[in-house]
Structures are given as structure tokens and as C-alpha cells.
XYZ file of C-alpha atoms in Angstrom:
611
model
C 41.188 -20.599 -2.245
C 44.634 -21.931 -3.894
C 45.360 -18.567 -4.729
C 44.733 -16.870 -0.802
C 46.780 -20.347 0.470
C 50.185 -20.217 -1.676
C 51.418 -17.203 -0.070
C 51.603 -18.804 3.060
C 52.489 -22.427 1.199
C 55.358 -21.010 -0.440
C 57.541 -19.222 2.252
C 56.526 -22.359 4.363
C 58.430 -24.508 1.776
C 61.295 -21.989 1.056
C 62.344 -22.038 4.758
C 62.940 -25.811 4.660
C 64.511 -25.966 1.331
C 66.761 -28.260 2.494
C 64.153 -30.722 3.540
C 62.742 -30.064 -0.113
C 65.520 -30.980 -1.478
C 66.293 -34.437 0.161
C 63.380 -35.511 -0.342
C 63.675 -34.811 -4.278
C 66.824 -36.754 -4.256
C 65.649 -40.156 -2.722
C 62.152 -39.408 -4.545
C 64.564 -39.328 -7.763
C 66.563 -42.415 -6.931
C 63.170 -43.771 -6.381
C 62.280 -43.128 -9.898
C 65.129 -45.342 -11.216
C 62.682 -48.342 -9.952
C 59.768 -47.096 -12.500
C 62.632 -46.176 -15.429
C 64.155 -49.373 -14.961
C 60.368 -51.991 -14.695
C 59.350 -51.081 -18.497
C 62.644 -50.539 -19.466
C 64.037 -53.933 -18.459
C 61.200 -56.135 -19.352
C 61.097 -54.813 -22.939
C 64.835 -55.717 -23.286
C 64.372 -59.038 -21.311
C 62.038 -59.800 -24.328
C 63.804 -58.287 -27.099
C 67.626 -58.925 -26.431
C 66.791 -62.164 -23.896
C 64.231 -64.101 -24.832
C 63.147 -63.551 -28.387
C 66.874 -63.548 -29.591
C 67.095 -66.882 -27.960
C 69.326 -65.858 -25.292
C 66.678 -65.957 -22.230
C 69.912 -66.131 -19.130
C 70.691 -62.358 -21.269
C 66.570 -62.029 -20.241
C 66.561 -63.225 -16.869
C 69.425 -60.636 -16.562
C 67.516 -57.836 -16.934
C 64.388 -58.997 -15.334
C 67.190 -59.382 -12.278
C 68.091 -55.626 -12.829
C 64.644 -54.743 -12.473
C 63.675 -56.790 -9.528
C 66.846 -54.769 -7.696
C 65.732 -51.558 -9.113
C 62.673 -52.422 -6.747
C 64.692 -53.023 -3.889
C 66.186 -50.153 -4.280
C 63.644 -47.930 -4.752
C 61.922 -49.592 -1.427
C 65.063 -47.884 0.442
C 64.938 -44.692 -1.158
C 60.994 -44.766 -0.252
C 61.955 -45.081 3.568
C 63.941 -42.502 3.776
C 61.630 -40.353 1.763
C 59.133 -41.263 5.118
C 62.388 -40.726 7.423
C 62.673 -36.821 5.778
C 58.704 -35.904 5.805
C 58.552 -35.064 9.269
C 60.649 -32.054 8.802
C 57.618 -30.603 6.935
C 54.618 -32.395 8.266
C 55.509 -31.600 12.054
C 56.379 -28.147 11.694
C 53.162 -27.515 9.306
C 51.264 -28.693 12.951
C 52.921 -26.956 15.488
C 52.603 -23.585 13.087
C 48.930 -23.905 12.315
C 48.313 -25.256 16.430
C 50.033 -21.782 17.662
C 47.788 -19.849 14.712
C 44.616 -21.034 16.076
C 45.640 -20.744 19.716
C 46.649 -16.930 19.149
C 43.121 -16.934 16.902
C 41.164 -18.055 19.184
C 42.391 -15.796 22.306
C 42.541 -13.098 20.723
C 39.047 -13.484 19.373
C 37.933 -14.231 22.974
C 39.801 -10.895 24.356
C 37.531 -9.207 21.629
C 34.207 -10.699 22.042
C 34.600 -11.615 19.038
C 33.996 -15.741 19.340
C 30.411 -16.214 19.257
C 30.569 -19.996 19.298
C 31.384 -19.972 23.051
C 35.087 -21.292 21.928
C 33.414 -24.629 20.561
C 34.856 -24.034 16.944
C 38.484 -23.263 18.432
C 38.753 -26.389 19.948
C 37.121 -28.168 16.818
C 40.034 -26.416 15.041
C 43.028 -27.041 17.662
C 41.965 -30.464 17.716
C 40.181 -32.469 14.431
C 40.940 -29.948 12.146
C 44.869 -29.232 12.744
C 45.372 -33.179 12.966
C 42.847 -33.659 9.741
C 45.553 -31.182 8.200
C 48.514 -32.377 9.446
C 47.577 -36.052 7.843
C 46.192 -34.685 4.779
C 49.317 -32.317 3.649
C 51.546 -35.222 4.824
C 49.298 -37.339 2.237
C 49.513 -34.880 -0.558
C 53.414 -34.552 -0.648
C 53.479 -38.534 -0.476
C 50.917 -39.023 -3.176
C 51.937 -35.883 -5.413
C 55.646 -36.575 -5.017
C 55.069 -40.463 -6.167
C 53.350 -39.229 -9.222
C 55.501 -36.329 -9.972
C 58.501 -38.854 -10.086
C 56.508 -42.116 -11.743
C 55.514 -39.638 -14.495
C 58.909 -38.289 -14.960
C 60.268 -42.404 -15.126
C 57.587 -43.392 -17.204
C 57.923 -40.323 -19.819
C 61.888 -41.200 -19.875
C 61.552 -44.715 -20.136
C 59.070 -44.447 -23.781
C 61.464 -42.206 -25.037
C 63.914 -44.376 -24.385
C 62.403 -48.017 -25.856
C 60.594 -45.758 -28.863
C 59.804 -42.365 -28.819
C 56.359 -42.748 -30.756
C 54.343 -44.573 -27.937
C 54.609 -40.824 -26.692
C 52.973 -39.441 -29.399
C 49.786 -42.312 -28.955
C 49.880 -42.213 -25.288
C 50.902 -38.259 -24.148
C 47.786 -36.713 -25.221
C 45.135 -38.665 -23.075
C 47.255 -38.588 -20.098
C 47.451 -34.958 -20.385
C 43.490 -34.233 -21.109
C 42.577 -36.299 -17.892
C 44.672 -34.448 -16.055
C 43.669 -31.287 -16.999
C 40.205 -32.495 -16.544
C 40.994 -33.375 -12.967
C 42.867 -30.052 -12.160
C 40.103 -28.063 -13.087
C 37.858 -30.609 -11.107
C 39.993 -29.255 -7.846
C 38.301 -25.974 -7.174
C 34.641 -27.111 -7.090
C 35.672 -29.936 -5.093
C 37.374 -27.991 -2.419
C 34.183 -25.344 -2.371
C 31.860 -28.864 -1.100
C 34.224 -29.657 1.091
C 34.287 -26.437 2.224
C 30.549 -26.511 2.353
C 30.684 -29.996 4.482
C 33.209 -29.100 6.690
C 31.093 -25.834 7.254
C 28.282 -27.830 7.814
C 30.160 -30.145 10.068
C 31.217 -26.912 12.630
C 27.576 -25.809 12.771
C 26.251 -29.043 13.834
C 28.440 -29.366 16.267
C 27.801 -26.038 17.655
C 23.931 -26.484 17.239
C 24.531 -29.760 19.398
C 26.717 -28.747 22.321
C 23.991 -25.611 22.554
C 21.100 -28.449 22.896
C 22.989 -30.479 24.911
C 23.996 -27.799 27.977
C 20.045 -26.344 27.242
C 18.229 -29.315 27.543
C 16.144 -28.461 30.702
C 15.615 -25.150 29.683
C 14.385 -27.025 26.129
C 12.324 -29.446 27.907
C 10.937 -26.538 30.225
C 9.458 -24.241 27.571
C 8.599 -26.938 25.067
C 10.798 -26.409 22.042
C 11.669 -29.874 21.464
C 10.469 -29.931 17.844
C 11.559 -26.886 17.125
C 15.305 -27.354 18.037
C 15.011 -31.143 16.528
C 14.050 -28.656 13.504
C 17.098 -26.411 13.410
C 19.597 -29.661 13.974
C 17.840 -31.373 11.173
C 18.354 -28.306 8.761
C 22.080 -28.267 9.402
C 21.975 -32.498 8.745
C 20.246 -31.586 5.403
C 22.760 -29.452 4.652
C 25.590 -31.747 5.684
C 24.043 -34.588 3.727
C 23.853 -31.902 0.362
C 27.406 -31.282 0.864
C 28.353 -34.873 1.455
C 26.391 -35.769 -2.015
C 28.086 -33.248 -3.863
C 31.553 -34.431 -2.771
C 30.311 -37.871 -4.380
C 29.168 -36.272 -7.055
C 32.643 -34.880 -7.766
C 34.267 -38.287 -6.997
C 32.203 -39.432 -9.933
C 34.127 -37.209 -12.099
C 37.285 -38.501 -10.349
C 36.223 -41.860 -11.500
C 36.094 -40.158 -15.293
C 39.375 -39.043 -15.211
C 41.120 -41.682 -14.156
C 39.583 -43.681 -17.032
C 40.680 -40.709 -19.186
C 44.342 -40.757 -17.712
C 45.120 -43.886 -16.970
C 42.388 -46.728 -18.788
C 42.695 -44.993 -22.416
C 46.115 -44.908 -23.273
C 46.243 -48.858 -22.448
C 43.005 -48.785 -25.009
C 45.120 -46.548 -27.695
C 48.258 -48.704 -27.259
C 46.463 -51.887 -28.398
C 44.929 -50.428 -30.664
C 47.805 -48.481 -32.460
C 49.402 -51.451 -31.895
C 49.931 -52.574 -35.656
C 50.590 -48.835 -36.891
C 53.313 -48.515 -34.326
C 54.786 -51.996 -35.354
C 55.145 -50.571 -39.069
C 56.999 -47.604 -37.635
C 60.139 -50.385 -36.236
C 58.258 -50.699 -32.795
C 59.375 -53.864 -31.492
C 57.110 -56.393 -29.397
C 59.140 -55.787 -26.259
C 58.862 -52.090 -26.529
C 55.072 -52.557 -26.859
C 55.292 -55.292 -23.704
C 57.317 -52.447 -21.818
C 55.102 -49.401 -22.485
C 52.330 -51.911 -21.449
C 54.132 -52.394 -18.347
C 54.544 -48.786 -17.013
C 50.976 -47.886 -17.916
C 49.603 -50.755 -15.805
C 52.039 -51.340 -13.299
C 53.742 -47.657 -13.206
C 50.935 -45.190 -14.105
C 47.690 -46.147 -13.486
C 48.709 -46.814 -9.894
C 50.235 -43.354 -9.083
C 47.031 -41.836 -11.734
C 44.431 -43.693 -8.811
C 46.945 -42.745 -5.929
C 46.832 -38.953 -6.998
C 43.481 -38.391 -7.740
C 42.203 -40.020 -4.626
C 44.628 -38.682 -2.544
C 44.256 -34.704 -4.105
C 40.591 -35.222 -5.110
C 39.711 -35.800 -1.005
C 42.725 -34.973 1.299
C 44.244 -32.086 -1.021
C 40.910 -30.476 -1.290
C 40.403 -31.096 2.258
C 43.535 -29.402 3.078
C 42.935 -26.654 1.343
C 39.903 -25.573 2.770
C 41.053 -26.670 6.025
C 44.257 -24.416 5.903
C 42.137 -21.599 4.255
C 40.237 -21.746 7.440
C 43.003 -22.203 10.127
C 44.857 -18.794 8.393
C 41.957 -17.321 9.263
C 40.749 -16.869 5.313
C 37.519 -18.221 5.793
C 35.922 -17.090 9.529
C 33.216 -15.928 7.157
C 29.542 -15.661 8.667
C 27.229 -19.049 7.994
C 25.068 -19.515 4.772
C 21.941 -17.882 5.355
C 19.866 -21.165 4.841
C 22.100 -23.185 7.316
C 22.409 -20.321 10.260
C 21.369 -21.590 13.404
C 18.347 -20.059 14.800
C 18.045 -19.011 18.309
C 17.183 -22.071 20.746
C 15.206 -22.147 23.776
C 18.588 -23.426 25.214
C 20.760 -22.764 28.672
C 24.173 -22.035 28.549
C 25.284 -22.717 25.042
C 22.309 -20.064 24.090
C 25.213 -17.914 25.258
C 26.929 -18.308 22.491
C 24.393 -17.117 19.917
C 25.207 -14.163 17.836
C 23.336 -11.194 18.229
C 20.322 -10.570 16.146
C 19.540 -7.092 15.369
C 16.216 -8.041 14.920
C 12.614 -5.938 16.656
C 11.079 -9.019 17.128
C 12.166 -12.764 18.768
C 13.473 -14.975 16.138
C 11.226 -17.551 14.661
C 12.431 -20.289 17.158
C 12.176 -18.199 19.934
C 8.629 -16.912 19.265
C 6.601 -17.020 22.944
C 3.633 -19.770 23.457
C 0.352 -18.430 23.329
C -1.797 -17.656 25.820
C -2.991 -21.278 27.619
C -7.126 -21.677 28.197
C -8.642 -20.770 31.262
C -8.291 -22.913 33.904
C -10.476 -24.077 36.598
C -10.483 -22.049 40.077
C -12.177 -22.430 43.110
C -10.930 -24.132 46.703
C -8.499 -26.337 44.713
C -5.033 -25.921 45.615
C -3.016 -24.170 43.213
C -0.412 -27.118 43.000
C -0.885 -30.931 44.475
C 1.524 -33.572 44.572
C -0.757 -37.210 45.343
C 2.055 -39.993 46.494
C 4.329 -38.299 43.790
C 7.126 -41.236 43.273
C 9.622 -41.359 40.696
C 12.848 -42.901 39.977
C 15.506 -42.815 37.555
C 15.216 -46.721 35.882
C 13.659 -49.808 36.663
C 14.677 -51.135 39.927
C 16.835 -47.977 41.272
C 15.836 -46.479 44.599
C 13.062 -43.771 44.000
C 14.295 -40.212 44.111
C 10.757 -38.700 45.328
C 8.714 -41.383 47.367
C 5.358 -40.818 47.716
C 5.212 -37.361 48.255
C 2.064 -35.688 49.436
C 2.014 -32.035 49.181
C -0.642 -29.078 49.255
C 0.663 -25.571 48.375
C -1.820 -22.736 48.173
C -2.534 -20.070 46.076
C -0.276 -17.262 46.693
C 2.111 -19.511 49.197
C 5.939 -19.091 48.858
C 7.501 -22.247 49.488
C 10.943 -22.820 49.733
C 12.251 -26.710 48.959
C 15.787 -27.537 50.564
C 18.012 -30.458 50.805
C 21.459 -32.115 50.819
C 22.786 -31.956 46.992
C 21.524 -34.271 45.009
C 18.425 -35.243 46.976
C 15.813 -34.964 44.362
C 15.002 -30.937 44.334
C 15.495 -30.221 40.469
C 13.776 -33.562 40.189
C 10.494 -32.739 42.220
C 10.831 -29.209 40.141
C 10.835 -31.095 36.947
C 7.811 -33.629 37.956
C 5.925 -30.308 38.654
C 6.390 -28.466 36.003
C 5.895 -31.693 33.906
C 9.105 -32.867 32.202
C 9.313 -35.436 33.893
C 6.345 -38.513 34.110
C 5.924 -39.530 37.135
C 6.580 -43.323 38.044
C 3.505 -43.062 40.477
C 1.122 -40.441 41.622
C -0.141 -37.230 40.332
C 0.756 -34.050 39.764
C -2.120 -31.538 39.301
C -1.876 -27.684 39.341
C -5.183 -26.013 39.680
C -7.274 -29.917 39.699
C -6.127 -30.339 36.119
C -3.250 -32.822 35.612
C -0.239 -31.685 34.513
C 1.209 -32.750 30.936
C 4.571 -32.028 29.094
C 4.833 -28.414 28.087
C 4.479 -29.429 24.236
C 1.005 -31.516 25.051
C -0.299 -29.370 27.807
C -2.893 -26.240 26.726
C -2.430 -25.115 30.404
C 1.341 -25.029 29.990
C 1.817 -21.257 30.147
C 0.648 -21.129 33.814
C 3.951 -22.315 35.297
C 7.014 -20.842 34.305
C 9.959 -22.894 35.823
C 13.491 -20.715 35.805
C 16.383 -23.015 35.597
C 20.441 -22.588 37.110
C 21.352 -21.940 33.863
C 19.619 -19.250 32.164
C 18.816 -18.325 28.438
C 19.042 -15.198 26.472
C 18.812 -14.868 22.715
C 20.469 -12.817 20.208
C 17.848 -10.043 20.000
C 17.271 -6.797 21.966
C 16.570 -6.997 25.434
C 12.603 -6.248 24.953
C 12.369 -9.504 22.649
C 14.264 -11.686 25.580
C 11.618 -10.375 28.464
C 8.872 -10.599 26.211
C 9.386 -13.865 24.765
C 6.789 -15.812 27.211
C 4.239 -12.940 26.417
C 2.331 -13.965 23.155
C 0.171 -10.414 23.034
C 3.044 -8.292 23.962
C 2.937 -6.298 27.229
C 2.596 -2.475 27.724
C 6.071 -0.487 28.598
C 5.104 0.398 32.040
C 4.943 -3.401 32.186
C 7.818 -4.252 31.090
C 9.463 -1.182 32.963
C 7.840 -2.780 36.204
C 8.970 -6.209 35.442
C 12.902 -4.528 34.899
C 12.712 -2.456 38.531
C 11.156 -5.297 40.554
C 14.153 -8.168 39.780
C 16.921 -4.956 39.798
C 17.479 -4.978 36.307
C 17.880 -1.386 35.296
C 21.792 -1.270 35.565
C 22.421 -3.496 32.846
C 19.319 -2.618 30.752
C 21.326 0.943 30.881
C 24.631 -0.130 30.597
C 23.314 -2.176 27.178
C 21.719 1.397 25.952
C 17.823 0.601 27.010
C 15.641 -2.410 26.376
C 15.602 -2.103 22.542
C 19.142 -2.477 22.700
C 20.726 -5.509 21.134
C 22.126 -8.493 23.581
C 24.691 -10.174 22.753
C 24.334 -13.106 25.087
C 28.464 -14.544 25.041
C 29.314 -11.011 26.758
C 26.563 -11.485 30.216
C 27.664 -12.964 33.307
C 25.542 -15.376 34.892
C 24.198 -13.261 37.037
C 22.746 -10.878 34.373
C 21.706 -13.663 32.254
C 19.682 -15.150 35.668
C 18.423 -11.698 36.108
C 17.216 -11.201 32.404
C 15.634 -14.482 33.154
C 13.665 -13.613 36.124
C 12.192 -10.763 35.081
C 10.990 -12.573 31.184
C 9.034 -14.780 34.309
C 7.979 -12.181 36.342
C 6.401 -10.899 33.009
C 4.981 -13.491 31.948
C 1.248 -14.532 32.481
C 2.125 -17.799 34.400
C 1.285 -17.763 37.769
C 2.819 -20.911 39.763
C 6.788 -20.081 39.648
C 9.428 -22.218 40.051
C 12.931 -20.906 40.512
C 15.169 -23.942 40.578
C 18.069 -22.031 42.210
C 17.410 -19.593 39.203
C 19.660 -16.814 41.806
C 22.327 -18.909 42.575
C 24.690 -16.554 40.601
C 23.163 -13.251 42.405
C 24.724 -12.055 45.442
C 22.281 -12.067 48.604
C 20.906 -8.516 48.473
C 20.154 -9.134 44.652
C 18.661 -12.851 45.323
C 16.124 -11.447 48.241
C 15.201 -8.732 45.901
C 13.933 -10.839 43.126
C 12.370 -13.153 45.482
C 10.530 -10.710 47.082
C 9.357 -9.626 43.928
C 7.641 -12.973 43.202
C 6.455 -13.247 46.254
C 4.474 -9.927 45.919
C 3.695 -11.152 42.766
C -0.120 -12.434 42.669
C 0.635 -16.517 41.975
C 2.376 -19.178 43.651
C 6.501 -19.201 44.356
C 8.351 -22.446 44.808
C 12.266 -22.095 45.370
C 15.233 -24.105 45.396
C 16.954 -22.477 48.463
C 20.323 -22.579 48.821
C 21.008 -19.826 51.524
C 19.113 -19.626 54.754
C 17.884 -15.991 54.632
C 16.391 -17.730 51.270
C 14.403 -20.348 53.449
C 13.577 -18.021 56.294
C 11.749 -15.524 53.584
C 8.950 -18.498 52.805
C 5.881 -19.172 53.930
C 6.551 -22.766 54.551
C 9.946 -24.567 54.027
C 9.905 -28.237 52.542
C 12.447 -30.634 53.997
C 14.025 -33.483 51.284
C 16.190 -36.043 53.285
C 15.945 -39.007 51.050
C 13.739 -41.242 53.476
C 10.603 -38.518 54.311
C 9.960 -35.219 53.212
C 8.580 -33.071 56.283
C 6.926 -29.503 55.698
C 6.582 -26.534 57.996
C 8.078 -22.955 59.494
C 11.128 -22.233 59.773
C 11.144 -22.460 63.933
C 8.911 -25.930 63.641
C 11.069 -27.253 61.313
C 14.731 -26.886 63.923
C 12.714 -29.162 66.142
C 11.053 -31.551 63.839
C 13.629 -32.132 61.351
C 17.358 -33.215 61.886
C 18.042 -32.580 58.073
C 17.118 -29.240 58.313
C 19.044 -28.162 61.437
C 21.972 -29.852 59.879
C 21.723 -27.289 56.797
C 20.483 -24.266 59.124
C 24.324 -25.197 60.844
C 26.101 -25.372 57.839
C 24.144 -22.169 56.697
C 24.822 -20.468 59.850
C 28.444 -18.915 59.048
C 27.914 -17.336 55.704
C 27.600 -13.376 57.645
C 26.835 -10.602 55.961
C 30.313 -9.319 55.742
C 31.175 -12.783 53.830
C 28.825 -12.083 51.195
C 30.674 -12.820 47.275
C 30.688 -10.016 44.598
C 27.164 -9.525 43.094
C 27.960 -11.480 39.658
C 26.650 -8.724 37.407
């Protein structure tokens, strides 16, 4: 990883040599203060106040105390110069990912649905910029301190360098070879961190089409793999701060050990008691500091930089472990982000339910709605007020409404993910039940605005609601009767591989409508499921459920839609009112209010087919 980052570290640094070069200058003034603390209190105590002379002392504890001063002004201009490389490091790795990310998206090459670009452009550039603006502080500091320290013991005696060189060198060896498994877990957190994320935002847009087809557990599953794997990655990176903890004690804790204890040797050699006092004084006040400064900041925001830059240069846009890849979710538009699978079956999380009981027949009304109310909370105003509703077997009933009336609501309550405040819902006399408690779940299918498709061949999406499989003439019919044949030939035939990022909406609605017109349920409910079809294509698919044997409920949201059903039901927030179209422009006001706003979309004014 160090190795793939220098080359672009090291012209980076070469074009601002000057900045480079300022900043050594004030960092070496700054150094002075660290020469200058041992090396003044060991001759305050040798020359001052041993010798009986303590205003000679107080003299050189005065010429330390301004050494600090002075090294606090050299240490704000060392802040006033590290813009010049922290800012520019930004604004270079912000235009990287920007180009990255287009130019990915011009390919079809982003498969995260541009989730992990903005992850980058935003946490991960400013998690850079403040940990390489860290590193040069911390490394700098200790770079310099070292450098004041080493000159100031060979300046009082030069054998406290022979006790207290070699375990300041062995921890820091120890630590730099430390560095490289540290930055692979970070590497494997931050990895861990993108995924989640990802995994999330999918659930989050898909959570009706989640709710509708019961995979609850199984995408709690897949989220909880990728917070295993987080929490693995995050206990390895304590793991390794355990060893950071080792080498400090190494570095900085033994040399204070081995200069009390050579203490009496180095005495014999003309060591004085100041010089001992003063090498005591830059290991504890000079070196163990800058020691616990560097390997805190290197051992967390240098590794974390690394991997971070590794991935912004575009040196690590390699595919996901294998045991952290997130599976494909029953999920609505993030599920558009998936990668393909080239797989000639569904993938484990998309596998289709199986086949639900028989259910009761008879006289019984294929769906009933017994003063249906529900609200959202205590105390609001109910959405769907005692609603009493009888559709038939075989009926095609369209459900229309201003926006936001309750439509997707009554949908929901029907096909049971929502619970009802009050009232029943019952298709075929038994009462329905969420999808992941109900054995009779498979005999509604309920097709939301926002349509999924998973990363396997086309075959696998339309027969993913088909537990026993389904013959090819089947599946053929199902393809001709929603208009699907131009893409399924433009993508090379149905065992083709999708790749769900590169569909419209329309074609992902279409895919959609014909994995339900496959399937075995027979009560349908297309909750403006062809909003993103032109007209020709949306009266095509709905007269293919209607022909259908089963039950068709629609969300309409064009007249011609309305005018195709058998019976139209009104929503105006106060009563719902059912009948024909014609009985409906004299009963209800609602509805003649949306027949008039309907009434100028032509056929000339129809939009593009979105395919």
C-alpha cells in the first residue's frame, strides 16, 4: 500500500518544495526549545545550584523557559505554512474522485448507484484531508524532538546515548513494522464501513418492496453480516493498538528504566548528577510525549490515510471479500445498484416463496375490506375510515384519488403490511397476515412504483415468485403479454445476465409485471406499478392482468387507466364511493374533479415510452 502511494506522495511534495522547506525551518527553530529544556536544567544544577551559585541556575532555567516561548512562535507559524499542503492535498483528491466517479458512471461501471462516490467526495476526502494534516504535525514534532533530544545527550555526555539509543530504536522498529497490518484492518473497516452503507441506502429506498414479499429477516441477515464484519475489523484495529501500547513502553518507558538503573555505572564514567537530571528531563518531558504523539497519531490517522488515499487514487476499487458481498435484496430502487450475478439460478436471498396452501373458495368474495380504518399514530386523523368494500373474483378495479389520500395505504392494508387500526381485511374469508406470517401469502402479489430486479439473468428475475419453476412457453407468454420482448432481445434472451444500474424505470416496471403476471398469485395489486410506461405500454400490461384469471386492483393515475375497470373506487378523504365510470361523474365531485384535470392529456401529448 506505502509502496503503490509514494509515487503519487512524492511528486505531490516536490511541487511545493518551498512549503517543505519553511516548514523545516520554523520546525528546526522549534527544536531549539527541546535542545535547550535538558540542556539548561542539567547546567542550572551543575554550574547553578550545586556549585552554590543558584542566580547562575535560575539563569539558565530563564533560558529555557524563553526557549519555550520561542518555540510556541515557531509552532504557529509551522500551523500558518500547513495549509499550503493540506488544502491542495483536498482539492486534488476532491477533483480525482469527481473525474472517478463520472467517468465510472459514463461507463456503467458504478454499481453502487453513485453511493460510494459521494461517501468518498464527502467523509472520506475530509477524513484524509485531517488525517495527512495530522501526520505532518505529529511526524514533523517527532522528527525534530528526536533530532533535539539526540543533540542535547551528546552534548551533556555522550554515553547516556549508548544506554538509551538502543531501546528507542527497537520500539520503533517494532512500531514501523506494526504499520502495514494496521493499515490492511483499517482497510478492512473502512471496507466494511462502504458496504454497510450501501446495504442500508438499498433497504432503505426498498422497504415496501421488502415488506411486500416478506424478506425482512433475510435482509436484517445480510446487514448483520456486513456489522459482523465491521465489528472483526474494528477488533483487530484494537488489537493492533495493543501493540501500540507495547511499543511505546519499549520506546519511550524503558530507557527512563535503563537510565536509573545505569545510573551508578554512568556516574563512574564522570556523568554528573545534572547530566543524569537533564537526560531525565528530555525522556519525560521531550520524548515520551512526541513517542505517544507519533504512534497514536501514525498508528490510527497515518494508517487511515493510507488506505484512504490508496482508495481515492483509485488503487483499491477492488471487488468486496467474498464473505462480506452483499447478496441480492428483495429491495426497490437501490436493488438497482446490485452487480450482476452471472449466476443460472436466483441468489440465495432472492430465492421465490413456496407455493402457499389451498385456500378456501366458494361465494366468498375474493377480497373484503369490513370498516377497514387505519391511521398513522395515536390521535392523527385516520387515513382509511371505515371502509367497506366487496371486490369479486375476476373484477378489475381501479382505486383513484387526490395525492396523498390514502391509495398506497389501502394497497398496503390489503396486501397486509400494514395492521389495520380497525376492521378486517380478508381475501378469500381467510384474514390476511404479514407476508412473513401468512401461509396464504403467495396469492397476492402487490407491484410497487419502484420496481426490483436482481443481478441474475432475466429468467431468474421473472421466475423468482415461482417456487417449482414454470415451463418456457410460460415464461415466453408471461414476456409477450406485458410487451417485454424488446428488451429481453436487446439483453441477448432471457438467460441473459441483467445488470439492473443500466434499466430505466420503465423496463425495470416491465420486468416487474411480467415476474407477477407469472406468478401463481391471483389477487394483483399494481400500486401505480406503470407509472413509468407510456400509455400504449401501461393499457397493454393492464389488459394483460385483466385477461388474466384472478383479481386486478390499480392505482390509476391516467383516465383511460380508470375507464378500462370494471368498477372505479373514489378516495376523497371524508367517504370513499364505488361505481362506473358514467355513475361515478354524477355521484362523485372528487372524481369529476380528476376526470377534468385528466381530460387534457391527448393522445398526441403522450411522453416517450421510458424503455
Amino acid at each position: 500500500m506505502l509502496r503503490r502511494t509514494l509515487p503519487y506522495a512524492v511528486p505531490f511534495l516536490g511541487r511545493r518544495r518551498g512549503v517543505v522547506v519553511r516548514l523545516g525551518c520554523w520546525s528546526l527553530l522549534e527544536s531549539v526549545q527541546t535542545f535547550l529544556g535538558g540542556y539548561g536544567v542539567a547546567a542550572a544544577l551543575d554550574r547553578g545550584f550545586l556549585a552554590g551559585r543558584p542566580w547562575v541556575g535560575l539563569g539558565w532555567l530563564a533560558v529555557a523557559a524563553a526557549a519555550v516561548v520561542v518555540g510556541g512562535a515557531a509552532t504557529n507559524r509551522v500551523f500558518h505554512h500547513l495549509a499550503g499542503l493540506v488544502e491542495p492535498l483536498r482539492d486534488g483528491l476532491v477533483r480525482r474522485v469527481v473525474d472517478s466517479a463520472l467517468s465510472a458512471a459514463v461507463a456503467g461501471r458504478d454499481a453502487s448507484g453513485g453511493r460510494t462516490a459521494v461517501s468518498r467526495l464527502t467523509h472520506q476526502t475530509e477524513a484524509a484531508r485531517d488525517a495527512f494534516a495530522g501526520v505532518v504535525m505529529v511526524t514533523r514534532s517527532f522528527v525534530f524532538t528526536v533530532a533535539g533530544v539526540v543533540a542535547g545527550l551528546a552534548a551533556l555526555a555522550p554515553e547516556l546515548l549508548v544506554v538509551l539509543l538502543p531501546p528507542l530504536a527497537a520500539g520503533l522498529a517494532l512500531f514501523a513494522a506494526a504499520l502495514r497490518p494496521t493499515a490492511a484492518r483499517q482497510r478492512d473497516y473502512l471496507h466494511a464501513d462502504e458496504e454497510l452503507a450501501a446495504r442500508i441506502g438499498t433497504a432503505v429506498s426498498g422497504l415496501r418492496d421488502i415488506a411486500a414479499c416478506g424478506a425482512q429477516g433475510r435482509t436484517a441477515d445480510a446487514a448483520g453480516e456486513l456489522i459482523d464484519a465491521q465489528t472483526r475489523a474494528a477488533r483487530a484495529l484494537a488489537r493492533w493498538a495493543a501493540v501500540r501500547t507495547l511499543t511505546l513502553q519499549l520506546a519511550g518507558q524503558a530507557p527512563v528504566v535503563l537510565l536509573l538503573a545505569a545510573a551508578p555505572w554512568l556516574l563512574e564514567r564522570g556523568v554528573t548528577a545534572g547530566e543524569l537530571l537533564g537526560a531525565l528531563t528530555y525522556l519525560t518531558q521531550a520524548l515520551l510525549p512526541a513517542l505517544n504523539t507519533l504512534m497514536t497519531g501514525l498508528g490510527a490517522a497515518g494508517t487511515r490515510l493510507l488506505v484512504i488515499l490508496d482508495r481515492l487514487t483509485g488503487q483499491d476499487d477492488r471487488p468486496p471479500p467474498s464473505g462480506t458481498a452483499p447478496r441480492a435484496e428483495v429491495a426497490g430502487g437501490g436493488a438497482a445498484g446490485a452487480a450482476p450475478r452471472r449466476t443460472a439460478s436466483p441468489p440465495a436471498a432472492a430465492r421465490p416463496r413456496t407455493a402457499p396452501p389451498a385456500a378456501p373458495h366458494g361465494g366468498v368474495p375474493v377480497l373484503e375490506l369490513r370498516s377497514l380504518s387505519f391511521s398513522y399514530g395515536p390521535g392523527a386523523v385516520p387515513v382509511i375510515d371505515r371502509l367497506d368494500l366487496r371486490v369479486e373474483p375476476g373484477e378489475h378495479l381501479a382505486v383513484v384519488g387526490p395525492s396523498g389520500i390514502g391509495k398506497s395505504t389501502l394497497f398496503a392494508l390489503a396486501a397486509g403490511l400494514l395492521a389495520p387500526a380497525h376492521g378486517r381485511v380478508l381475501i378469500g374469508g381467510v384474514p390476511v397476515r404479514p407476508p412473513d406470517r401468512d401461509p396464504f401469502a403467495a396469492r397476492r402479489a402487490l407491484i410497487p412504483q419502484q420496481a426490483y430486479v436482481f443481478g441474475g439473468t432475466l429468467r431468474d428475475n421473472l421466475l423468482y415468485l415461482r417456487s417449482g419453476g414454470a415451463p418456457t412457453a410460460a415464461v415466453d407468454a408471461a414476456v409477450r403479454a406485458v410487451g417485454l420482448e424488446e428488451l429481453a432481445h436487446r439483453l441477448g434472451g432471457l438467460d441473459s445476465p441483467v445488470r439492473p444500474s443500466a434499466l430505466s424505470q420503465g423496463e425495470r416496471q416491465l420486468v416487474a409485471l411480467a415476474r407477477a403476471y407469472l406468478a401463481p398469485a391471483r389477487l394483483t395489486l399494481l400500486d401505480e406499478a406503470t407509472c413509468h410506461l407510456d400509455p400504449a405500454a401501461e393499457a397493454r400490461a393492464e389488459h394483460a392482468f385483466a385477461e388474466r384469471p384472478g383479481t386486478l386492483l390499480v392505482i390509476a393515475h391516467r383516465l383511460s387507466s380508470a375507464r378500462r375497470a370494471d368498477r372505479v373506487l373514489v378516495l376523497d378523504g371524508t367517504r370513499a364511493v364505488a361505481g362506473r365510470h358514467g355513475e361515478l361523474l354524477r355521484r362523485s365531485e372528487t372524481y369529476r374533479d380528476l376526470v377534468g384535470h385528466w381530460a387534457p392529456r391527448q393522445p398526441h401529448d403522450r411522453q416517450p415510452h421510458d424503455r
